[in-house]
Amino acid sequence: MVHLQDILHAKEKIRNTIHLTPILTSTQLSKVCGNQLFLKLEHLQKTGSFKIRGATNKVKHAVQQGAKHITAASSGNHGQAVAYIAQQLGVDATIIVPEDVSTCKRNAIQAYNGNIVTCGTTSAERIPKAIEIAAQLDGVFIPPYDDPQIIAGQGTIGLEILEQVSDVDAVIIPVGGGGLCAGILTAIKETKPSIQVIGVEPALANDTYLSLQKGQITSISGTATIADGLRTSQPGDLTFPILQKYLDDLVLVSETEIKQALHFVLERMKQVIEPSSATTIAAAMFHKIPFKGKKVAAIASGGNVDLTKLSQLLS
Ligand SMILES: *Cc1c(COP(=O)(O)O)cnc(C)c1O
């Protein structure tokens, strides 16, 4: 289990690495949503997503314990975050990416001096490889969400929202493997349980929605949602019980709704966010949230989107 105390420790540990990201409001957006919306801008975070919070908490701990090498199995935001923090701390990082990794993601990892090893096309192929390389090199494998220190690092966003949005009534969080949601839930519910916390998944990647309905971890087969940060096939063993215990509701958004929210944020609010981030705004814009007239914080979780693919995402 992860508790508020772990998140307070994480806050201290990552303080000098991360940005305190701003909150943005828009009268237009609030009007469309029927609630007063506060966007937490984690796309302006170091490395372009919140993933640096958990990665920093975990990698700093590993290096203090003597780790000489860090590995991760993600071509996306987690891989970039791990490569960045390893470089900052002066340890080598190897990031295992799929054979079909995009040039944009490969470049981002290489810009942080991460070594790249390609392996298969699924995370089921990449994770054992990352664990194997870590074992060979006296290193530590850094998982993307199902780890107490990763969860605690992501939870620091919850502490910031409590400080930045006074009297916040509700928080909306995108759910992939559930590390972000589990961390923020713990921070919020162990501080002020009356705040409503709502998770969001794309209808095309509804593994946590189904798991909550059935009361047990349930997996789905491959998904093609444009929200590529939320394409996990099942919630984590550690994250799921936290979501089960604390989450007030979990709602689903369609691909069209994600695109329309992305369009709104780009055009009206001038913020470059990625589709995974747009899910929380879509949930608010399309009235999936079961209340009106409240102060609602929505997490804009990241902004790493291939600009050459943006027009395709919006069409
Ligand atoms: C990883 C990620 C998520 C989902 O986080 P989980 O901890 O896997 O639930 C959401 N948005 C972005 C931008 C991400 O990179």
XYZ file of N, CA, C and O in Angstrom, residues 55 81-82 84 96 118-119 132 232 260 265 294 310:
52
model
N 9.283 8.569 -11.906
C 10.598 8.079 -12.338
C 11.697 8.668 -11.457
O 12.617 7.963 -11.040
N 11.256 9.932 -19.542
C 11.459 10.409 -18.170
C 12.619 9.660 -17.513
O 13.474 10.266 -16.861
N 12.658 8.347 -17.704
C 13.717 7.536 -17.089
C 15.080 7.910 -17.677
O 16.068 8.065 -16.952
N 15.946 10.766 -18.957
C 16.292 12.111 -18.478
C 16.870 12.078 -17.061
O 17.929 12.633 -16.793
N 14.227 -0.047 -23.616
C 13.834 -1.062 -24.588
C 12.588 -0.555 -25.319
O 11.562 -0.291 -24.681
N 16.084 -2.306 -29.388
C 14.758 -2.626 -29.918
C 14.453 -4.097 -29.655
O 15.338 -4.951 -29.700
N 13.176 -4.373 -29.369
C 12.770 -5.743 -29.054
C 11.280 -5.905 -29.298
O 10.466 -5.240 -28.657
N 16.145 -8.403 -17.767
C 17.373 -9.176 -18.040
C 18.599 -8.255 -18.127
O 19.634 -8.515 -17.520
N -3.027 0.489 -22.042
C -2.694 -0.703 -21.251
C -3.811 -1.731 -21.377
O -4.969 -1.377 -21.582
N -12.371 16.126 -30.282
C -13.000 17.443 -30.151
C -12.402 18.219 -28.975
O -12.196 19.427 -29.058
N -8.716 22.594 -26.963
C -7.581 23.040 -26.145
C -6.486 23.665 -27.023
O -5.886 24.677 -26.661
N -19.482 23.061 -10.072
C -18.441 22.762 -9.081
C -17.068 23.226 -9.570
O -16.877 23.496 -10.764
N -0.470 15.472 -36.170
C -1.535 16.197 -35.462
C -2.784 16.387 -36.324
O -3.905 16.174 -35.850
